[in-house]
mmCIF file of C-alpha atoms in Angstrom:
data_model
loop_
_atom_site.group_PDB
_atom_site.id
_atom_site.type_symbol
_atom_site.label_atom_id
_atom_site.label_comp_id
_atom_site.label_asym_id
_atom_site.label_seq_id
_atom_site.Cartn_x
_atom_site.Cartn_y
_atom_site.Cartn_z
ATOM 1 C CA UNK A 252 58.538 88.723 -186.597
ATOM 2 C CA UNK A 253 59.323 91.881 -184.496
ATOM 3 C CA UNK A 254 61.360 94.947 -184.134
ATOM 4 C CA UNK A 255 63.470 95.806 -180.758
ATOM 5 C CA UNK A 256 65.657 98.492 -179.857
ATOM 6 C CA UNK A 257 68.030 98.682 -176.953
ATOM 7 C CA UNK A 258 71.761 98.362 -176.021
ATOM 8 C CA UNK A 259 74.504 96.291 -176.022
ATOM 9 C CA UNK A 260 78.064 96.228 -174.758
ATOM 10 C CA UNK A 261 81.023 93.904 -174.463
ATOM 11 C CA UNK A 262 83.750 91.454 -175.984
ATOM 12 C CA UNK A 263 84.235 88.038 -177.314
ATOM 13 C CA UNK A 264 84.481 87.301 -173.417
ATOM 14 C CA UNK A 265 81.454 88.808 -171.933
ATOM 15 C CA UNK A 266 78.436 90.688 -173.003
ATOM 16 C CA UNK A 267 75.328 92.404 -172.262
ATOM 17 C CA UNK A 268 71.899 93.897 -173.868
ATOM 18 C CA UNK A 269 69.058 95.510 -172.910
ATOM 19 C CA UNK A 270 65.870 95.784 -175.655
ATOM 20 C CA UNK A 271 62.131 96.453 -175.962
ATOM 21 C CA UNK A 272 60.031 96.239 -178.574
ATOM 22 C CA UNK A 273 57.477 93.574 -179.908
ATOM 23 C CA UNK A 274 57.686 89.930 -180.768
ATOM 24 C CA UNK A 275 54.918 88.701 -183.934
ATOM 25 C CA UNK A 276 53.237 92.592 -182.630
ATOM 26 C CA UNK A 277 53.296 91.810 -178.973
ATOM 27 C CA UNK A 278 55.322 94.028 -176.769
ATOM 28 C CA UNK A 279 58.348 92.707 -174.926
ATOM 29 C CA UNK A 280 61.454 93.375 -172.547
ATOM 30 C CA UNK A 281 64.738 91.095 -173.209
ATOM 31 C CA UNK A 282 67.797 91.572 -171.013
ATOM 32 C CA UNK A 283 70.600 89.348 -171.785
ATOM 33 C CA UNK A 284 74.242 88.309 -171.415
ATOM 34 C CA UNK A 285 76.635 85.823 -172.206
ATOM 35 C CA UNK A 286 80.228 84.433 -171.168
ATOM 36 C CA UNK A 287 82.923 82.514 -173.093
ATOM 37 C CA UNK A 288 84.769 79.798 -170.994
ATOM 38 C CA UNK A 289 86.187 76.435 -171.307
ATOM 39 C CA UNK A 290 82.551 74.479 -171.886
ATOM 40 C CA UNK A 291 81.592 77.039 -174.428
ATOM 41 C CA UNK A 292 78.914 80.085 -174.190
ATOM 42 C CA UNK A 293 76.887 80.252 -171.511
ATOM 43 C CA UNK A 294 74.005 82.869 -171.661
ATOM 44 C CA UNK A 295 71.442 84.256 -169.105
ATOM 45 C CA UNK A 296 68.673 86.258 -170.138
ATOM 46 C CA UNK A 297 64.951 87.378 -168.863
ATOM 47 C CA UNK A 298 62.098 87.710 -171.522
ATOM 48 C CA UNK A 299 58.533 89.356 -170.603
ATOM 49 C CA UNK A 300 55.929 89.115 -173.576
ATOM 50 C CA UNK A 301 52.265 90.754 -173.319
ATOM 51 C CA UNK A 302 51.413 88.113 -175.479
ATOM 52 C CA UNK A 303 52.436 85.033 -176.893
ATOM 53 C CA UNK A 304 50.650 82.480 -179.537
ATOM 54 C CA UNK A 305 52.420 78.964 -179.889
ATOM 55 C CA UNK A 306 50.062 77.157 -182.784
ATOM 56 C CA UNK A 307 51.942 78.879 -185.269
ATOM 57 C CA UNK A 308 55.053 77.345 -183.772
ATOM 58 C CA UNK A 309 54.051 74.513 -182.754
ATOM 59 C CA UNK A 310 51.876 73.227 -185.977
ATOM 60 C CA UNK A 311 53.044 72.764 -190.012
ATOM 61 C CA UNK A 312 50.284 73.867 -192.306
ATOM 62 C CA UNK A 313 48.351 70.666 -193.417
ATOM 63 C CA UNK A 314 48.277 69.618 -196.943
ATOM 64 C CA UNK A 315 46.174 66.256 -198.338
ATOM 65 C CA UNK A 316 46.084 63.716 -195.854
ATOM 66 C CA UNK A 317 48.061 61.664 -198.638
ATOM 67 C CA UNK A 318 50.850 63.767 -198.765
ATOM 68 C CA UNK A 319 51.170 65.415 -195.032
ATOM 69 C CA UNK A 320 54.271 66.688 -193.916
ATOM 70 C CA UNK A 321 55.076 65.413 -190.746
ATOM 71 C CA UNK A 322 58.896 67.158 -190.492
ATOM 72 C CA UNK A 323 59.894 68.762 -187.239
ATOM 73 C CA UNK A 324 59.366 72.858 -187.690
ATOM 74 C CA UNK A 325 62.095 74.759 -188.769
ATOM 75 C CA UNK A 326 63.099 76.096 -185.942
ATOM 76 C CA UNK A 327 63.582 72.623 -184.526
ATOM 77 C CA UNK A 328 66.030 71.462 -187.104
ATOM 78 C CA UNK A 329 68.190 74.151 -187.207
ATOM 79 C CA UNK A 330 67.969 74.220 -182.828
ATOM 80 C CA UNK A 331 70.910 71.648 -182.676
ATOM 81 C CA UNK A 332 73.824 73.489 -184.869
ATOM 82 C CA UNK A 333 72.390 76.345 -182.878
ATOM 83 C CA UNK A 334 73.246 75.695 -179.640
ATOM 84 C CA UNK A 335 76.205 73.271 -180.299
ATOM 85 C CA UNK A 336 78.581 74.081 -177.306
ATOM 86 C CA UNK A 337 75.941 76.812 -175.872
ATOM 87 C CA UNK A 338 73.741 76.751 -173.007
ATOM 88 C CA UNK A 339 70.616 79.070 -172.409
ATOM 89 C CA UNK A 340 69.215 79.679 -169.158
ATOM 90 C CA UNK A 341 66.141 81.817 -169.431
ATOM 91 C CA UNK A 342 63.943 83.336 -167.133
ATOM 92 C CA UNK A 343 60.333 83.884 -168.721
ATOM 93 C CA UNK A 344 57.182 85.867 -168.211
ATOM 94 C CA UNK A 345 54.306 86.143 -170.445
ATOM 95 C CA UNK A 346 51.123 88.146 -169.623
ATOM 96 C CA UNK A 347 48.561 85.869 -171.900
ATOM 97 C CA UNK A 348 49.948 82.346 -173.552
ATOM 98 C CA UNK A 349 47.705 80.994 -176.134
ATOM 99 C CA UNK A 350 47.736 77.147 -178.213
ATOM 100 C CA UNK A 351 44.822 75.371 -179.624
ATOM 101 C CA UNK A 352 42.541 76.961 -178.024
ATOM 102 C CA UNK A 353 43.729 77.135 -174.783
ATOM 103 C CA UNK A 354 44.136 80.559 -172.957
ATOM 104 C CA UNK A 355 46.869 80.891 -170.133
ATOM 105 C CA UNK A 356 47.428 83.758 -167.591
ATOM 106 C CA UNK A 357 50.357 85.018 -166.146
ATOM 107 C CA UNK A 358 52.689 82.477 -167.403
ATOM 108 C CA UNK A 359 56.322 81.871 -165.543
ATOM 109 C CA UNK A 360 58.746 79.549 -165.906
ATOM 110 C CA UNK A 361 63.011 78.453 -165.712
ATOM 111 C CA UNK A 362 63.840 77.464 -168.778
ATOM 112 C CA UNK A 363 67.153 75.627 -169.398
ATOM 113 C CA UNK A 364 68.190 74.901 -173.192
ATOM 114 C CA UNK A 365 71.165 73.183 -174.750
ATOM 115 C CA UNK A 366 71.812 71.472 -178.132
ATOM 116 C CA UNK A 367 70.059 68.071 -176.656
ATOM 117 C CA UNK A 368 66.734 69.359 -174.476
ATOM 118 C CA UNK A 369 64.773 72.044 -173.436
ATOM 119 C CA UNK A 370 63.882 71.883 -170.085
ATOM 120 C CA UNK A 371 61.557 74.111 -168.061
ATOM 121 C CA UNK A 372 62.018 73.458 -164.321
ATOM 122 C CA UNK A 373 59.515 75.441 -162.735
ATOM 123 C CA UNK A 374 56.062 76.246 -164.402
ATOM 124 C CA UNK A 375 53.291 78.683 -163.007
ATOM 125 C CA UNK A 376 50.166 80.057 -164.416
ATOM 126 C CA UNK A 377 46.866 80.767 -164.163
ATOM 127 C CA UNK A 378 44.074 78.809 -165.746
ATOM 128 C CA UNK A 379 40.475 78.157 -165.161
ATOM 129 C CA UNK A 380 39.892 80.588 -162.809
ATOM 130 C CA UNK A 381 42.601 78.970 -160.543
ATOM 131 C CA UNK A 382 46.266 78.067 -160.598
ATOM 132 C CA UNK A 383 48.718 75.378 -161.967
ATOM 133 C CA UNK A 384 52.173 74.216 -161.300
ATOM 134 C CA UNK A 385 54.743 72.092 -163.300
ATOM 135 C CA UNK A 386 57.513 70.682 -165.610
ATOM 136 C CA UNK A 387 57.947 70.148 -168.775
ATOM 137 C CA UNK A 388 60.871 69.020 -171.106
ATOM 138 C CA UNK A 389 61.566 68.415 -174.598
ATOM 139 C CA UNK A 390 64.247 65.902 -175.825
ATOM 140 C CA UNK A 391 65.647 67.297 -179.407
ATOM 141 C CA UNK A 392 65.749 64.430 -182.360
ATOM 142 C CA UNK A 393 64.069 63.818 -185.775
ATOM 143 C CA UNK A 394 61.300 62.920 -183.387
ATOM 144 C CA UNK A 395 61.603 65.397 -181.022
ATOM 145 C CA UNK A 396 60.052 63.518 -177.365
ATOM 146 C CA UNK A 397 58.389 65.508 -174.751
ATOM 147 C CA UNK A 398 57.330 64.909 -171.056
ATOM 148 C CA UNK A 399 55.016 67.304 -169.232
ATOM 149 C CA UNK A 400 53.634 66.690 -165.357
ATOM 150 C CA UNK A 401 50.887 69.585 -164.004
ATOM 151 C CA UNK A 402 49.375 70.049 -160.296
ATOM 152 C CA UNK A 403 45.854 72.233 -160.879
ATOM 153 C CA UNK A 404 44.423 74.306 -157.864
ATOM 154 C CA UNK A 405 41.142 75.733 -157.219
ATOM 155 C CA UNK A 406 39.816 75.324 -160.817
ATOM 156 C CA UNK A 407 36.553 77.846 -161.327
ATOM 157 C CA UNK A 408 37.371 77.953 -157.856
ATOM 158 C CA UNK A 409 35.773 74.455 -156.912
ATOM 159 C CA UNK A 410 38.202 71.607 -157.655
ATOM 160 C CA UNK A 411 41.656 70.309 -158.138
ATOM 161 C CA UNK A 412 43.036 67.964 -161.076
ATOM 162 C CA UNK A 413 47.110 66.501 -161.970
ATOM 163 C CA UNK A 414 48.295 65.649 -165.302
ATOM 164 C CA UNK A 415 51.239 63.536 -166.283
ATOM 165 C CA UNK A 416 52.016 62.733 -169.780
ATOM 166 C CA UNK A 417 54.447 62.299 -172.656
ATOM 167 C CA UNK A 418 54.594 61.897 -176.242
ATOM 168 C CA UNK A 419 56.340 61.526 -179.450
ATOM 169 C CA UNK A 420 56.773 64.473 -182.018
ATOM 170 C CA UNK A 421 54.685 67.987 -181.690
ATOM 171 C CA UNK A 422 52.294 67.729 -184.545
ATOM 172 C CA UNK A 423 49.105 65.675 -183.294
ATOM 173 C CA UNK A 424 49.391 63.318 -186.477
ATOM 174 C CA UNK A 425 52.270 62.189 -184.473
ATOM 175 C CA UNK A 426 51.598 62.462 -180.621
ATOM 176 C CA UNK A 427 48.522 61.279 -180.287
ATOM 177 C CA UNK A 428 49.876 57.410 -181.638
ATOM 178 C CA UNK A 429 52.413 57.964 -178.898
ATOM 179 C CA UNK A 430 50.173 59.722 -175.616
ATOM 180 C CA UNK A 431 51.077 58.169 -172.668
ATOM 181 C CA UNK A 432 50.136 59.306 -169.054
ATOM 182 C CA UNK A 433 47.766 59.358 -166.000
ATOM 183 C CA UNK A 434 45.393 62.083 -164.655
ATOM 184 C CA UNK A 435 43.194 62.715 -162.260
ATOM 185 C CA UNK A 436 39.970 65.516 -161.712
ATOM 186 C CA UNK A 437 38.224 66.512 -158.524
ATOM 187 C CA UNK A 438 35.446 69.176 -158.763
ATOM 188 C CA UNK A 439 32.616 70.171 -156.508
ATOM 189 C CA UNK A 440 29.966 72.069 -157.280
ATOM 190 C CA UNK A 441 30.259 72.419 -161.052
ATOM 191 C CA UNK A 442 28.155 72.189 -164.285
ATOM 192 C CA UNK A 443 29.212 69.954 -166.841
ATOM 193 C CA UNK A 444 28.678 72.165 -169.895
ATOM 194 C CA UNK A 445 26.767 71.305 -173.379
ATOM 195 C CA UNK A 446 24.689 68.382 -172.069
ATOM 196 C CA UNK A 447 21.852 67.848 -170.046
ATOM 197 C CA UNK A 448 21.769 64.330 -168.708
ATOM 198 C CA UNK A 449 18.524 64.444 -166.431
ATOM 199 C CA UNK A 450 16.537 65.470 -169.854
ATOM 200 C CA UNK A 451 17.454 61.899 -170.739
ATOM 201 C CA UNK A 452 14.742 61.006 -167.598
ATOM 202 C CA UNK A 453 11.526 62.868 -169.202
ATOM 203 C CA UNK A 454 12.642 62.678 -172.703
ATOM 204 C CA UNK A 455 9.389 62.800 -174.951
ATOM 205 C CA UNK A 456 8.547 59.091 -176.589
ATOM 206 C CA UNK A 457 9.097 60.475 -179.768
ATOM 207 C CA UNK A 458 12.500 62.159 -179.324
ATOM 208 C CA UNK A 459 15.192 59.998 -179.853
ATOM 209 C CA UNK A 460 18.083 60.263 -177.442
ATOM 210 C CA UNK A 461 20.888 60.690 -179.638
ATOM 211 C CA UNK A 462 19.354 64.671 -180.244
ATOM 212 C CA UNK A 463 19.061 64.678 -176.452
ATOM 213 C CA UNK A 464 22.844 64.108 -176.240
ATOM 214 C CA UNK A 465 24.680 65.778 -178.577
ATOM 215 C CA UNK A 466 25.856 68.948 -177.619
ATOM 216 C CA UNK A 467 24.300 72.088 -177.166
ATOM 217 C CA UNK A 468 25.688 75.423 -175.652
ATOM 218 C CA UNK A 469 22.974 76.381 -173.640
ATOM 219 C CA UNK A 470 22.743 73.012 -171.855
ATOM 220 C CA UNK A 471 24.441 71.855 -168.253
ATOM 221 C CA UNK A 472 24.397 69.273 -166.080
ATOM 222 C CA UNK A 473 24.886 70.848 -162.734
ATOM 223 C CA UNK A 474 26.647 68.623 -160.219
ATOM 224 C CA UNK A 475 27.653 68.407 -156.411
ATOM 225 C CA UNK A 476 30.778 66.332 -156.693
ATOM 226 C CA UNK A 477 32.578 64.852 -159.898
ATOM 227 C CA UNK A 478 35.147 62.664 -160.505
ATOM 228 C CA UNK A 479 37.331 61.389 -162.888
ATOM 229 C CA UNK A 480 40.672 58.835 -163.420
ATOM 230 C CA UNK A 481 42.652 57.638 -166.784
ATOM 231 C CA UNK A 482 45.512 56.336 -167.744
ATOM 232 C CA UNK A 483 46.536 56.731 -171.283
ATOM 233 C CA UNK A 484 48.851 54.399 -173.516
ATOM 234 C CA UNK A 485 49.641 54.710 -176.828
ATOM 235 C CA UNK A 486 46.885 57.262 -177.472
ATOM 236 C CA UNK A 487 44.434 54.505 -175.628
ATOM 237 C CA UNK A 488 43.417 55.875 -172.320
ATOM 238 C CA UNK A 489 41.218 53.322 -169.523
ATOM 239 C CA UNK A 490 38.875 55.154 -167.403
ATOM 240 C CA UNK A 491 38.730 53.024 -163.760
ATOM 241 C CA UNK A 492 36.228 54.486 -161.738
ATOM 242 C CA UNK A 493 34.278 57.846 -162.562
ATOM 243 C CA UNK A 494 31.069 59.339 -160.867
ATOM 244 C CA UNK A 495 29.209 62.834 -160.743
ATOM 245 C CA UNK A 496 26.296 63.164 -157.730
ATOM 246 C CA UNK A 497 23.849 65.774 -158.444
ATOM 247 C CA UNK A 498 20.267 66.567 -156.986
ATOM 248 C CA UNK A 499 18.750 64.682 -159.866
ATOM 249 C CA UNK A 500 21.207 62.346 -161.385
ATOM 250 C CA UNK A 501 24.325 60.175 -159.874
ATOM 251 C CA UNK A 502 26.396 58.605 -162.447
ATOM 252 C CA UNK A 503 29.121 55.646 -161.585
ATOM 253 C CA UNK A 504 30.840 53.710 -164.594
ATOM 254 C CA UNK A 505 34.427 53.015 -166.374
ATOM 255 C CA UNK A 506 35.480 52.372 -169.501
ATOM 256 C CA UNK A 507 37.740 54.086 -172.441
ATOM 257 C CA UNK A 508 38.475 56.588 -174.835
ATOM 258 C CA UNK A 509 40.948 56.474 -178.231
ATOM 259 C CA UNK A 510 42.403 59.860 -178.927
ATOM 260 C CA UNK A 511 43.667 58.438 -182.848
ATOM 261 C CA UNK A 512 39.871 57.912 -183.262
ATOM 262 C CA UNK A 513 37.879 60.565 -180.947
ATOM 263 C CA UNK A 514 35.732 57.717 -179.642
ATOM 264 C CA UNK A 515 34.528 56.871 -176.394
ATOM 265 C CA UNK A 516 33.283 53.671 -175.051
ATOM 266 C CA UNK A 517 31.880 53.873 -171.555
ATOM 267 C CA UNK A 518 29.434 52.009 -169.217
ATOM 268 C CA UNK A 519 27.659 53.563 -167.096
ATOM 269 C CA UNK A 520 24.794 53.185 -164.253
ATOM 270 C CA UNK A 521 22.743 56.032 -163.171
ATOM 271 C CA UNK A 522 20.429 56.726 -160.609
ATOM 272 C CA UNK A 523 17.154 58.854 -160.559
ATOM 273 C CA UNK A 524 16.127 58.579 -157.376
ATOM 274 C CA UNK A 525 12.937 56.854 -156.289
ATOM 275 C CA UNK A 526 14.842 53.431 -156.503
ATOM 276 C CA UNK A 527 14.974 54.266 -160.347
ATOM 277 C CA UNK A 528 18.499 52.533 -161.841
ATOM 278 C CA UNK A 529 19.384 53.107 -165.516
#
């Protein structure tokens, strides 16, 4: 939803307009044109948004698990007649880009769109206190496919990390059957929020460890170095190698994690110091 004001001039050849005004009550700037030749329309625009929020475009409402709707959003079925014989090239710039949680800064990127794909070619933002660069595309279909591959600088201004991964439909009933990728995170000098692991060393007798582990806001594990590898398939991702050195606790291990079930399954070996081995 929105309202946007402007101008606009031309034929069935070529045209032009200029508009502000607000996209779902976010302030914007649109400047576009378009020309008619023998391959069809081709348009070129630029689009800055203060603000954008993508969960209500991205996700379907969710009825009863028995009878969930799993059919592409609107938007995506009617994106084919759409742009039969068109082709959109957009430049776009968004001051704060929010999904699931996730806050974005200073969002750029190329977009190219046509009746098959969306394609952005060049991805920049901020994140994490530091900076990320990309690609992303999304292959149209009754199952809409999607590819994504991110390079992460300076996060909280202590590590680096890289992302590639793919997946079938948009709604996480579907995608997470489908995940498939590799990544890789390098921090230094970080605190692993919500956990404490060295209170697992001098745990009272009487505590069980299970309500030394779950997670609690105020807890941290600081660390010197951590470091982490997976590759996903199928929603079934295999940790190789991970470890995390801190002044009282270095962890080594492997193992996996299953994104369809949230479960993790993990061996590790820590050391204490003092020749003490857990």
């Amino acid at each position: 939803s929105g309202q946007w004001h402007g101008q606009a001039a031309g034929n069935n050849q070529n045209w032009k307009a200029e508009l502000r005004g607000s996209l779902d009550n976010n302030e914007g700037y649109l400047k576009i044109s378009g020309s008619l030749n023998e391959q069809g329309h081709n348009i070129e625009a630029a689009l800055n948004l203060s603000k954008l929020s993508l969960s209500s475009y991205l996700e379907t409402k969710r009825p009863a698990p028995a009878t969930e709707n799993t059919a592409a959003p609107l938007w995506l079925q009617y994106w084919p007649r759409a742009l039969r014989h068109r082709q959109i090239q957009l430049i776009l710039d968004i001051g704060t880009l929010e999904s699931s949680g996730l806050q974005i800064q200073n969002f750029h990127s190329t977009l190219h769109l046509d009746a098959d794909k969306l394609e952005a070619q060049t991805i920049k933002m901020q994140m994490y206190e530091g900076s990320a660069e990309g690609s992303a595309v999304l292959h149209q279909g009754s199952r809409p496919k999607w590819e994504a591959a991110l390079q992460f600088s300076n996060i909280s201004g202590r590590g680096n990390a890289s992302f590639r991964i793919g997946a079938e439909g948009l709604n996480r009933s579907e995608w997470h059957t489908t995940l498939a990728g590799q990544g890789k995170i390098v921090l230094d000098n970080g605190a692993w929020q919500g956990i404490n692991l060295g209170k697992l060393l001098n745990k009272p007798d009487n505590l069980p460890a299970r309500n030394l582990i779950r997670y609690n806001a105020e807890s941290s594990t600081p660390f010197r170095h951590f470091s982490i590898e997976a590759a996903v398939e199928n929603g079934i991702g295999t940790t190789p190698r991970l470890s995390l050195q801190s002044d009282s606790l270095n962890l080594s291990g492997q193992g996996s994690f299953d994104i369809r079930t949230a479960t993790l399954n993990y061996a590790v070996l820590a050391s204490a110091g003092q020749n003490l081995w857990l």
